Coordinates of C-alpha atoms in Angstrom, one line a residue:
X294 CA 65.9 98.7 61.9
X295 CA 66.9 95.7 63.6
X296 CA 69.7 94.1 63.4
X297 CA 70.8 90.4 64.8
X298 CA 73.7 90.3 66.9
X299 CA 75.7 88.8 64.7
X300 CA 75.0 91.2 61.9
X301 CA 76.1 93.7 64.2
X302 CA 79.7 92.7 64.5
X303 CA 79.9 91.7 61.5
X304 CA 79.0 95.6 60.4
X305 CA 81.4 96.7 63.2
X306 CA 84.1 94.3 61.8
X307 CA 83.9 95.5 58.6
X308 CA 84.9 99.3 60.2
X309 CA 87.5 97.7 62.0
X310 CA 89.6 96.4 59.1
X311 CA 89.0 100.1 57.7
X312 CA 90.3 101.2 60.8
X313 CA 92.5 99.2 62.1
X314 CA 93.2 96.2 60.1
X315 CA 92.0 93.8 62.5
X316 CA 88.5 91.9 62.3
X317 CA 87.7 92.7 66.6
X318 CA 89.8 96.2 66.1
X319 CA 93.2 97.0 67.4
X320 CA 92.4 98.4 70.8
X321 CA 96.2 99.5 71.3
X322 CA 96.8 101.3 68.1
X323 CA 98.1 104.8 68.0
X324 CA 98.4 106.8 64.8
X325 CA 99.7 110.2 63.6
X326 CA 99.7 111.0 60.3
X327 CA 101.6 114.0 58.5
X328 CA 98.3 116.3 57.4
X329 CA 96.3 114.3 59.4
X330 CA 93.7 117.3 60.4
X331 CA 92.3 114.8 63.5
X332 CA 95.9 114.7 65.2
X333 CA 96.7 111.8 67.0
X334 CA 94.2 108.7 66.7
X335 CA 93.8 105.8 68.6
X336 CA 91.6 103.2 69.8
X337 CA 89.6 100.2 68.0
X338 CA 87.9 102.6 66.3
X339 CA 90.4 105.4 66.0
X340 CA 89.3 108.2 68.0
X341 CA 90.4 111.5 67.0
X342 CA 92.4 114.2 69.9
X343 CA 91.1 116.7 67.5
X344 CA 87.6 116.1 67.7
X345 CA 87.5 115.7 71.6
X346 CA 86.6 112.4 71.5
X347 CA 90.1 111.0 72.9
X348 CA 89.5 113.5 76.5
X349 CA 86.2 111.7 76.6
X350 CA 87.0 108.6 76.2
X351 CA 89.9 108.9 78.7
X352 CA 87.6 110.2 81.1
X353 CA 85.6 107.2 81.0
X354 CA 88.9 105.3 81.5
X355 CA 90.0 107.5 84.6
X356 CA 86.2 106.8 86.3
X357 CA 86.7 103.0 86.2
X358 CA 88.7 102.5 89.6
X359 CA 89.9 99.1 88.5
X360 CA 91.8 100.2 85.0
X361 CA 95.7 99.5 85.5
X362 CA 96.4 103.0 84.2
X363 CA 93.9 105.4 85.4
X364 CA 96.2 107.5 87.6
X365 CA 98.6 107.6 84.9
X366 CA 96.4 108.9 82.3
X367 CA 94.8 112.0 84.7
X368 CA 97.6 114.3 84.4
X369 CA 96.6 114.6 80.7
X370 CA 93.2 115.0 80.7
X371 CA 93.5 119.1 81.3
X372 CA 95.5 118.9 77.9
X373 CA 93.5 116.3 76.2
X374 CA 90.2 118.6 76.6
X375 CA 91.6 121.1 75.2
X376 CA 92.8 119.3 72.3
X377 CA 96.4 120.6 73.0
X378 CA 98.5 119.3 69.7
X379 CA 101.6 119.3 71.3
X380 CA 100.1 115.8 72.9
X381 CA 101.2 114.5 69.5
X382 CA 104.2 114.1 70.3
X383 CA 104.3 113.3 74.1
X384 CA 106.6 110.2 73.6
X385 CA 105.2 109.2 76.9
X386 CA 101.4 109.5 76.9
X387 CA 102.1 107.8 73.1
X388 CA 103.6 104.5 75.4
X389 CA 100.6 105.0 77.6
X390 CA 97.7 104.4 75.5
X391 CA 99.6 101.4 73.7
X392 CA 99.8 100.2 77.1
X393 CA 96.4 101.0 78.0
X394 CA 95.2 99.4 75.0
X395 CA 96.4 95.8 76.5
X396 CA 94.2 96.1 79.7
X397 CA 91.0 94.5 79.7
X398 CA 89.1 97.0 81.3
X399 CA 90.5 99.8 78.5
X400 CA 88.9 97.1 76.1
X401 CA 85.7 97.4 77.8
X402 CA 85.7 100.8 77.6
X403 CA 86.2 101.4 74.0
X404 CA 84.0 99.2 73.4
X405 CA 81.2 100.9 75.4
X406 CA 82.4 104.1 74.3
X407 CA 82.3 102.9 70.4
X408 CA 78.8 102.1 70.3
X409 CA 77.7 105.3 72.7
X410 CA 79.7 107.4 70.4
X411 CA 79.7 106.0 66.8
X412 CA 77.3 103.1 66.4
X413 CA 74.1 104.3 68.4
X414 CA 74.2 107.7 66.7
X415 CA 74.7 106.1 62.9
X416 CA 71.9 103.7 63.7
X417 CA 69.6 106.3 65.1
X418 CA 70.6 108.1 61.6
X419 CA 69.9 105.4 59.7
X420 CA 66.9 104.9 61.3
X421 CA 65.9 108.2 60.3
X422 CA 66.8 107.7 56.7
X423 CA 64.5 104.7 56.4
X424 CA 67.6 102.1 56.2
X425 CA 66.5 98.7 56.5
X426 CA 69.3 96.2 55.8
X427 CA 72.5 95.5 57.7
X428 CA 74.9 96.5 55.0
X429 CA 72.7 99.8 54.9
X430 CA 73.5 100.0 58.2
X431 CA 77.6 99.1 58.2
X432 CA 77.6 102.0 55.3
X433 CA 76.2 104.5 57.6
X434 CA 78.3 103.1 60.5
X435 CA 81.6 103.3 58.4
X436 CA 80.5 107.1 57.5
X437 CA 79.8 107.8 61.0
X438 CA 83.4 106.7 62.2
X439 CA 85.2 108.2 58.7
X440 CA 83.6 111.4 59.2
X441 CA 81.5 113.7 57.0
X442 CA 78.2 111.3 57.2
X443 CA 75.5 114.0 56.9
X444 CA 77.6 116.0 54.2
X445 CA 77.8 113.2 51.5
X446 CA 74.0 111.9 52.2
X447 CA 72.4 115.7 51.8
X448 CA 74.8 116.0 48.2
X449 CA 73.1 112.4 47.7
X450 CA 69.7 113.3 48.5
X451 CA 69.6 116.6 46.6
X452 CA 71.4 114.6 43.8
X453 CA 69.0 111.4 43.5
X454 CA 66.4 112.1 45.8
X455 CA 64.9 110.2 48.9
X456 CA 65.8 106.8 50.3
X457 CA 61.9 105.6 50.6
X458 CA 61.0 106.5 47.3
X459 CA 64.2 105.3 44.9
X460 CA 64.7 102.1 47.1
X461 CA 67.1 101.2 49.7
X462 CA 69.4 99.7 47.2
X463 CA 69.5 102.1 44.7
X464 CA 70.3 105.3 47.4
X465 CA 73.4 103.2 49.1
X466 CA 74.4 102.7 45.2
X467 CA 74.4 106.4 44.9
X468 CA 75.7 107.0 48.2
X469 CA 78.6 105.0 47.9
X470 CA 79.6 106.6 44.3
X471 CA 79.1 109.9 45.5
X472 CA 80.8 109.5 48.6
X473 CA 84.0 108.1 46.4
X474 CA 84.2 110.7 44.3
X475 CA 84.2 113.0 47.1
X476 CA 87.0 111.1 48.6
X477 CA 88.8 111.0 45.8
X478 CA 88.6 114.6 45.3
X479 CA 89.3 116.2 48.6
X480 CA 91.7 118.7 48.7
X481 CA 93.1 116.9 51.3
X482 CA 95.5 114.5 49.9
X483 CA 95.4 111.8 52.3
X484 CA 91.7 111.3 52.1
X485 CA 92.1 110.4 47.9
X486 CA 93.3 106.7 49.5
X487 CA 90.8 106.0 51.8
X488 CA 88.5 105.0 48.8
X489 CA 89.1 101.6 48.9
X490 CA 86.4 101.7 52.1
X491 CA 83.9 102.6 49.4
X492 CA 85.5 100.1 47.2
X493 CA 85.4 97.2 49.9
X494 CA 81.7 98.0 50.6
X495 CA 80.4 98.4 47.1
X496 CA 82.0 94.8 46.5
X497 CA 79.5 93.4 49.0
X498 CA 76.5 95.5 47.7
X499 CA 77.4 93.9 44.2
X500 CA 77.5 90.5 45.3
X501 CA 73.7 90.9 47.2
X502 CA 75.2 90.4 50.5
X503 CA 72.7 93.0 52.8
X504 CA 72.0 90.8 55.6
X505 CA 75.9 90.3 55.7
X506 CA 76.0 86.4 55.7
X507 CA 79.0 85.4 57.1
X508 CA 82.3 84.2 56.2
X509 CA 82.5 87.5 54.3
X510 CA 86.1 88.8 52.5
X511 CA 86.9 92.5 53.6
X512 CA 90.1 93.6 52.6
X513 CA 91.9 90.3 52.1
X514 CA 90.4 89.0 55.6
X515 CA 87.6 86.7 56.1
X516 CA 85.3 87.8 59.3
X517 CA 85.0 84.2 60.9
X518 CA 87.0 82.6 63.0
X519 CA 90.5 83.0 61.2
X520 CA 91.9 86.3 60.4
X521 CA 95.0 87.1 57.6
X522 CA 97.2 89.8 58.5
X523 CA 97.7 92.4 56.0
X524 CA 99.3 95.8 55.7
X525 CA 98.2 98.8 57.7
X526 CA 95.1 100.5 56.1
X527 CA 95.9 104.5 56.1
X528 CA 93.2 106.2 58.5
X529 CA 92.8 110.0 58.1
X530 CA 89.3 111.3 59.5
X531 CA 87.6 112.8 56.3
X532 CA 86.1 115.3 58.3
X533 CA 88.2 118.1 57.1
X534 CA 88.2 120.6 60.0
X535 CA 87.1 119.0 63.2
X536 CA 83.9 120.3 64.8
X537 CA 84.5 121.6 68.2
X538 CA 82.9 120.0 71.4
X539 CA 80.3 123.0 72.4
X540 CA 80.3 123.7 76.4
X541 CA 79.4 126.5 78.9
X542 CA 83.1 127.9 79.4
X543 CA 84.3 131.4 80.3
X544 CA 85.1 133.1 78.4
X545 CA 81.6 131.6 76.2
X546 CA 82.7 129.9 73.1
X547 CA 81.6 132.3 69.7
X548 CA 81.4 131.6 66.2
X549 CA 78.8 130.4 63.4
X550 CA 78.7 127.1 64.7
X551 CA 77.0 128.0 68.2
X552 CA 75.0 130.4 65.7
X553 CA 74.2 126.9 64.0
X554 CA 73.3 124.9 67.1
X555 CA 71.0 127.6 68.4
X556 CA 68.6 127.7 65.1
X557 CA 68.7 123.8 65.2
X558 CA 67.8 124.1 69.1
X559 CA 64.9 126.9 67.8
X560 CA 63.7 124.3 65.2
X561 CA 63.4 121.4 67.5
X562 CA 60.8 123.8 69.5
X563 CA 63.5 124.9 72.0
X564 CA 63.5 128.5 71.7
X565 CA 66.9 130.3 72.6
X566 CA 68.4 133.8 71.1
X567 CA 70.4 133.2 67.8
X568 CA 73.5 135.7 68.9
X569 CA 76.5 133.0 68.6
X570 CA 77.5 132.8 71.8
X571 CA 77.2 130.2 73.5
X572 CA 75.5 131.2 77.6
X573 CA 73.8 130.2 79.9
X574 CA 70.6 130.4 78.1
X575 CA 72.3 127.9 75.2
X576 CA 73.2 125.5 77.7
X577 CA 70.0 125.2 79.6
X578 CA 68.3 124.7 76.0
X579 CA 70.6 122.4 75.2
X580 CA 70.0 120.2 78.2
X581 CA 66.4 120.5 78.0
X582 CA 66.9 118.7 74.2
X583 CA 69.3 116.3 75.3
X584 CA 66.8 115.3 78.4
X585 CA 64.1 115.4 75.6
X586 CA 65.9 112.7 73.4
X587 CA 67.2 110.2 76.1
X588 CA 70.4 111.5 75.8
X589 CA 72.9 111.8 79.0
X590 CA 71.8 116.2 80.1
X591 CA 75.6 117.3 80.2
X592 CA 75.5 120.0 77.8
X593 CA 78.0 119.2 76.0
X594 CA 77.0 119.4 72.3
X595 CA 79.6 116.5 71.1
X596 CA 78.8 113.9 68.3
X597 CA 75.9 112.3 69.6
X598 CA 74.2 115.2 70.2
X599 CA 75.1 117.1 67.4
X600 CA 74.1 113.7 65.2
X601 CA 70.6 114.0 65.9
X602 CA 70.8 118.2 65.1
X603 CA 72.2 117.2 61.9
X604 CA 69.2 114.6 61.6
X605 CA 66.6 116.9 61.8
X606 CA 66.0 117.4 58.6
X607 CA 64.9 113.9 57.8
X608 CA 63.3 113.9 60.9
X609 CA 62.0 117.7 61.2
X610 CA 62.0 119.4 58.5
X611 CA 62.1 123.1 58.4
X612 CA 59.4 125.0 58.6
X613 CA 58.3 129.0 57.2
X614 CA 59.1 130.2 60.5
X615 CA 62.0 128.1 61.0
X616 CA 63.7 128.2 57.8
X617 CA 67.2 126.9 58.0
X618 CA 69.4 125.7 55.6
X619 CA 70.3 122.0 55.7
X620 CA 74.1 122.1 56.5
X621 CA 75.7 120.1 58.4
X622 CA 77.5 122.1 61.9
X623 CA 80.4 124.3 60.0
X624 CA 83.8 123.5 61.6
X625 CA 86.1 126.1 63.8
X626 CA 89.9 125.4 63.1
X627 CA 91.6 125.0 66.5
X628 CA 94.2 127.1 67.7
X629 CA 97.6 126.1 67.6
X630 CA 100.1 126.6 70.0
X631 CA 103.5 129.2 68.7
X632 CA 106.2 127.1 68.9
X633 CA 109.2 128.5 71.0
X634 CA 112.2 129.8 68.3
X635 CA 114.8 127.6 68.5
X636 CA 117.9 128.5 70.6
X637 CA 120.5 129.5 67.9
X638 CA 123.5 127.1 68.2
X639 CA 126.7 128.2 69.3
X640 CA 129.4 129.1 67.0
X641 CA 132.0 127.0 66.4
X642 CA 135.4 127.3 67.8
X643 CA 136.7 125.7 64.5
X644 CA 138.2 122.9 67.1
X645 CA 136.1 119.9 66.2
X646 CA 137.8 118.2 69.9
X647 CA 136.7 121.7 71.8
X648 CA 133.5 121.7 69.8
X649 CA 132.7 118.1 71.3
X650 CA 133.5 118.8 75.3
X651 CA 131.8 122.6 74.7
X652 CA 128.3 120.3 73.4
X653 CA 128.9 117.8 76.2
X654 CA 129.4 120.5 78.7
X655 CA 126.3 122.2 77.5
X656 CA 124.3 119.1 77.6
X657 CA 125.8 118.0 81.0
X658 CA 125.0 121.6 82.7
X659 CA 121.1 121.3 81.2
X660 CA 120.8 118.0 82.3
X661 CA 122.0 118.8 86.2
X662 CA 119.8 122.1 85.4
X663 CA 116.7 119.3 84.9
X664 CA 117.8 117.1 87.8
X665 CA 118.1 120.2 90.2
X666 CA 114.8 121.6 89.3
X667 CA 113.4 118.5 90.1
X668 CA 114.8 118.0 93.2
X669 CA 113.5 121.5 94.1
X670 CA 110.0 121.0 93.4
X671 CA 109.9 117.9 95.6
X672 CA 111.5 120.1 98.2
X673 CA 108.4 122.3 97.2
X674 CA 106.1 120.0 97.4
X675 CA 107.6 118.8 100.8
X676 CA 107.2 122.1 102.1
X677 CA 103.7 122.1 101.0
X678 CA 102.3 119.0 102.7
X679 CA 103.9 120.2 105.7
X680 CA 102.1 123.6 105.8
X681 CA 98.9 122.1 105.1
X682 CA 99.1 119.7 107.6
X683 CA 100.7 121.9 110.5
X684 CA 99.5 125.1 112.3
X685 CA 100.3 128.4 110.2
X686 CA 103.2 128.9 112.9
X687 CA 104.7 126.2 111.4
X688 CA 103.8 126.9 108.0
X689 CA 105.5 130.6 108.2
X690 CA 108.8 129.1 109.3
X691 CA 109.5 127.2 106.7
X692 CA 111.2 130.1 103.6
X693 CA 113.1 127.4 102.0
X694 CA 113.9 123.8 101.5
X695 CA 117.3 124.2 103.8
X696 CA 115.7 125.1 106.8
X697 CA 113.1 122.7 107.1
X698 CA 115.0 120.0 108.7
X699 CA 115.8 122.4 111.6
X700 CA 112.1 123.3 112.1
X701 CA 111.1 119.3 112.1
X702 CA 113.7 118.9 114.7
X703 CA 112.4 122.0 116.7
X704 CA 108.7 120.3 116.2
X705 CA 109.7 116.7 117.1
X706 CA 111.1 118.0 120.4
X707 CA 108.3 119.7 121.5
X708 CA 106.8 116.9 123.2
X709 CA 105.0 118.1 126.3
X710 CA 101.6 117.6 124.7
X711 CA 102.2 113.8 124.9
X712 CA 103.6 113.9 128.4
X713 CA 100.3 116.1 129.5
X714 CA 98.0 113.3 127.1
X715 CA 99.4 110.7 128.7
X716 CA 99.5 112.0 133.0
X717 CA 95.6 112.8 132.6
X718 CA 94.8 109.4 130.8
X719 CA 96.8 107.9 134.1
X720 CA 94.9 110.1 136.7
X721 CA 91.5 110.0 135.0
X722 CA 92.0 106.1 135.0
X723 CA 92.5 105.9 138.6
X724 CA 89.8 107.8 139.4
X725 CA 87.7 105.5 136.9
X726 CA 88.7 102.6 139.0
X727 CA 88.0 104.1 142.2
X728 CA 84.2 104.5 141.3
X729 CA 83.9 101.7 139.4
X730 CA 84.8 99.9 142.7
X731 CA 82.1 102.2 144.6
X732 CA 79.7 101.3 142.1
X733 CA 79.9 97.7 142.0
X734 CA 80.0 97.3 145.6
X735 CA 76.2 100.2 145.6
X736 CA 75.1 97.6 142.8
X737 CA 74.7 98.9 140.1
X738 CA 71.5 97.4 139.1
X739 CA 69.6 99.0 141.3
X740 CA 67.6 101.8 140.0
X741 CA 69.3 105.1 139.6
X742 CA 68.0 108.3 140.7
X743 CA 65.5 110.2 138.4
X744 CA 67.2 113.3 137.2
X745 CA 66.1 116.7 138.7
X746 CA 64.5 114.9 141.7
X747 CA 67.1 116.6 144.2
X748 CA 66.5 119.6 143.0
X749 CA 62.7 119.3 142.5
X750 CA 62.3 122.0 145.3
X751 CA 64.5 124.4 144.4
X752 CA 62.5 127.4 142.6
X753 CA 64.0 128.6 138.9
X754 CA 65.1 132.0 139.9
X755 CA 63.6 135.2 138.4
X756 CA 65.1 137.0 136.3
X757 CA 66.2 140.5 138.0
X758 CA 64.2 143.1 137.2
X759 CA 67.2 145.8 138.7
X760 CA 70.7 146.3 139.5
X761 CA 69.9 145.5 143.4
X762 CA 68.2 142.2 142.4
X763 CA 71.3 141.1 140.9
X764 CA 73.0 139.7 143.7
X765 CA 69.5 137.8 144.5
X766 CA 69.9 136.4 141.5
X767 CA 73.2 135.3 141.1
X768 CA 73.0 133.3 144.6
X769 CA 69.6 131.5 143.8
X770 CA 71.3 131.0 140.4
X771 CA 74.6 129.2 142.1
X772 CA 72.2 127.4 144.5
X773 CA 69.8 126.3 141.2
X774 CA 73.3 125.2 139.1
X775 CA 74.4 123.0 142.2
X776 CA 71.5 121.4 143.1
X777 CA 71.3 120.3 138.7
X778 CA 74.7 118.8 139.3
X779 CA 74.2 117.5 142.8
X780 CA 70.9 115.4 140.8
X781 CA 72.8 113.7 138.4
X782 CA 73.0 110.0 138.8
X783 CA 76.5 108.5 139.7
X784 CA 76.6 106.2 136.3
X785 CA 76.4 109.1 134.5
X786 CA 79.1 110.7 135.8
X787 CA 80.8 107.3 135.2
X788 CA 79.7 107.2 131.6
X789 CA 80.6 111.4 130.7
X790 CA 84.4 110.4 132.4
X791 CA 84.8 107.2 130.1
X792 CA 84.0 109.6 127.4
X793 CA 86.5 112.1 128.5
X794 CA 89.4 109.0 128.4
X795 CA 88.2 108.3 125.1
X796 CA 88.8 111.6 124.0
X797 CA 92.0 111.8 125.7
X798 CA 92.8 109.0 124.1
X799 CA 91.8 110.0 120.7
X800 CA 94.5 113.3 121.3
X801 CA 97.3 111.1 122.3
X802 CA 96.8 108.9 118.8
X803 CA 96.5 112.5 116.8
X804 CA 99.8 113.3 118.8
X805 CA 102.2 110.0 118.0
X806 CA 100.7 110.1 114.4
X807 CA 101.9 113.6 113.7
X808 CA 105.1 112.7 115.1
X809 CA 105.6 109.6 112.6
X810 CA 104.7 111.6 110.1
X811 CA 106.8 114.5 110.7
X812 CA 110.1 111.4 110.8
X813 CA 108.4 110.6 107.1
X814 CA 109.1 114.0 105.8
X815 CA 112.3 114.7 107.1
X816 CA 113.7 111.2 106.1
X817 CA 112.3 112.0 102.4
X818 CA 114.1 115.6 102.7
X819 CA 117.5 113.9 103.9
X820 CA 117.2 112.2 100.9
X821 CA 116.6 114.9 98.6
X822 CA 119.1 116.9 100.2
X823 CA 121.8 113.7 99.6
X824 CA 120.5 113.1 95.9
X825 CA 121.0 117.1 94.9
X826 CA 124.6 116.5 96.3
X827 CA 125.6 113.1 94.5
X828 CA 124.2 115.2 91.1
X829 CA 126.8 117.9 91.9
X830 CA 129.6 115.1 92.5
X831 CA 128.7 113.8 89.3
X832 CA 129.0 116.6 87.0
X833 CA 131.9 117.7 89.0
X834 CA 133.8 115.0 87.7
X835 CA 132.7 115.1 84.0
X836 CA 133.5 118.5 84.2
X837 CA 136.7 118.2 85.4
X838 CA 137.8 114.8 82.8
X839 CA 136.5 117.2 79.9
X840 CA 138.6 119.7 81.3

């Protein structure tokens, strides 16, 4: 199948007003839906946390040095991978990708990410079906974003039979019927208004539009130049449960759908034991099929990869000794965090005025609580630069955050080092001037003297062979070592001392940047120190006008 540019985004714009209700996609919008089984969404295309597929593409966004909001966004990506719901509801990372959204280089990501993730697997798939036409292709795109793709087109295939032999336009017919119905049905409430996607679609299949001429009305919006704003479309995933992203973690992931990926794996002629766990043996097979299918070998079994297992049984089908049944991967139900029990409020004097200061007290206490805490982990985090960066002497005098300004003071006046540094830089440079002198006035561009050629008659000495040749040794050893250093040219005893200043040198800018650094930290824990006491004046004096 290929498809012109243009009929490209004009499939990709038709998803968009599914999505987002925006012909090029809303690239800032963030959704959360009550029952909404993908959690929070977001993106042009509406990535779901459940499915994984917001960690990844947040990765892609933290690797590009030049987004605006890459540093912000990597203390989340620990949570984001493990598809922690409580992200939901982070107020701030929420703000973030709204934010995000706005940044070009975000925009470029999605974008990238979109086709890598959603278009390139639903074209291979209709590729694989035997699609033809653009709309054919915009039907399986929209399925591939909506979820549930391979679901609805095995019910259609067992139902009406193959693409190839009933005609392209005839199958999407069915497809699109059967795929409303479904819809419609679910027991998942949400999902019963998301038919007017098969609605919109079947409008252009009725009016003969499969190259997707353009302008063409979606929705109330024509994709051209002009766009109509209308109401926000409701976007729930109708993939029920999400599938899990399948890795190499310890403990090993377990279930039926590892047990599903490794008979797909034995089918595509990658042999590896069917136990359900997911090992070392799983992940080297399942890099050996990603490699095998141009795919990027991470081992990660996400939805591109697990699009083309799902495709194999248009493209593979089973065979005596490889029967498997033609399911799609089943789906694992995440775990959800226990939620905390709430504090139980305090009871109630029956004093509405003493009720009021007794909830303001409360709430001024916590939030000094807050404020202290975090004033302690900088001094934590103080304490730690400073022991990583300083000899373990240091480092073991330093118990607390009150007695660091102390040791600082104790370091900073230890200053001999830099008094040494600096009286051998000034002796070493004299006596660099005094040969340089000497050398100039030999000339130095005559030829220097071979090395070893004053000691060219001095024998090696012999090993001794007993305790009385020792002392034989040991002289003709001292007279051997002399005559080596009485044989080395005059430059080059020029050139090791201009390497010795350099080194010296080298010490003395080590020394003064310690130093600077050391006026850093203890500025920063003056400053702490002065913050943690202005916090105390503070709810000093609320406490005492409540009072």
């Amino acid at each position: 199948m290929q498809l012109a540019a243009l009929q490209k985004a004009a499939a990709q714009a038709i998803v968009n007003i599914f999505e987002t209700g925006s012909i090029k996609g809303d690239y800032s919008n963030v959704t959360l839906m009550s029952g909404d089984t993908g959690l929070l969404t977001y993106g042009r295309s509406q990535t779901t946390l459940a499915s994984g597929n917001l960690a990844l593409l947040i990765q892609d966004y933290c690797q590009r040095p030049d987004g605006q909001l890459s540093t912000d966004f990597k203390p989340y990506l620990a949570k984001l991978e493990a598809c922690d719901p409580a992200l939901d509801h982070d107020l701030a990372l929420r703000s973030l990708l709204k934010d995000a959204g706005d940044d070009p280089v975000m925009r470029e990501v999605q974008d990238s990410f979109f086709d890598r993730v959603y278009w390139d697997p639903a074209a291979r798939s209709a590729d694989a079906l035997g699609v033809q036409s653009a709309l054919g292709a915009a039907i399986v795109y929209d399925s591939t974003v909506h979820g549930s793709w391979a679901r609805v087109r095995d019910r259609t295939r067992q139902k009406y039979g193959e693409l190839r032999d009933i005609g392209e336009d005839a199958w999407m017919g069915h497809y699109l019927d059967t795929r409303r119905a479904w819809l419609a049905s679910s027991p998942n409430a949400l999902l019963h208004k998301t038919v007017y996607r098969m609605d919109a679609l079947k409008q252009i299949a009725k009016a003969g539009n499969w190259t997707l001429n353009l302008p063409l009305q979606v929705r109330g919006l024509t994709i051209s130049a002009e766009a109509f704003n209308v109401g926000d479309p409701v976007k729930v995933p109708a993939e029920g449960t999400p599938r899990r992203q399948l890795r190499l973690k310890n403990p090993p992931m377990t279930g039926p759908d590892v047990s599903w990926l490794q008979q797909r794996l034995t089918r595509a002629g990658i042999r590896v034991a069917d136990d359900g766990t997911f090992g070392a043996a799983t992940d080297a097979a399942v890099r050996a099929f990603q490699s095998a299918n141009d795919l990027k070998a991470d081992g990660i079994v996400g939805p591109v990869t697990r699009t083309l297992l799902e495709d194999m049984p248009l493209s593979a089908p089973a065979s005596p000794a490889t029967a498997v049944a033609d399911e799609p991967m089943p789906a694992m139900a995440q775990p959800r965090p226990v939620a905390p029990p709430a504090a139980a409020p305090a009871p109630s004097s029956g004093d509405p005025s003493s009720d009021i200061k007794q909830h303001v007290s409360a709430e001024v206490q916590s939030g000094v609580q807050k404020i202290q805490k975090s004033i302690a982990d900088g001094h934590k985090e103080l304490i730690r630069q400073v022991s990583t960066e300083r000899p373990a002497a240091v480092a073991a005098s330093l118990p607390d955050g009150k007695a660091i300004s102390t040791v600082l003071e104790n370091v900073m006046a230890k200053s001999r080092p830099v008094l040494a540094a600096t009286a051998s830089v000034a002796i070493l440079g004299l006596a660099q001037a005094r040969d340089a002198i000497a050398w100039v006035q030999a000339g130095p561009w005559t030829s220097a003297t071979k090395p070893g050629a004053a000691f060219s008659t001095v024998a090696v000495p012999n090993l001794p062979q007993s305790t009385t040749d020792l002392s034989s040794f040991l002289s003709h050893a001292g007279a051997y070592a002399q005559a080596i250093a009485e044989a080395i040219p005059n430059e080059w005893l020029f050139r090791i001392r201009i390497l010795a200043l350099a080194l010296i040198c080298y010490a003395l800018y080590r020394l003064v940047a310690s130093r600077i650094d050391l006026k850093k930290v203890q500025s920063a824990l003056a400053q702490a120190q002065a913050d943690e006491k202005t916090v105390e004046n503070i709810a000093h004096d609320i406490q005492s006008q409540l009072s």
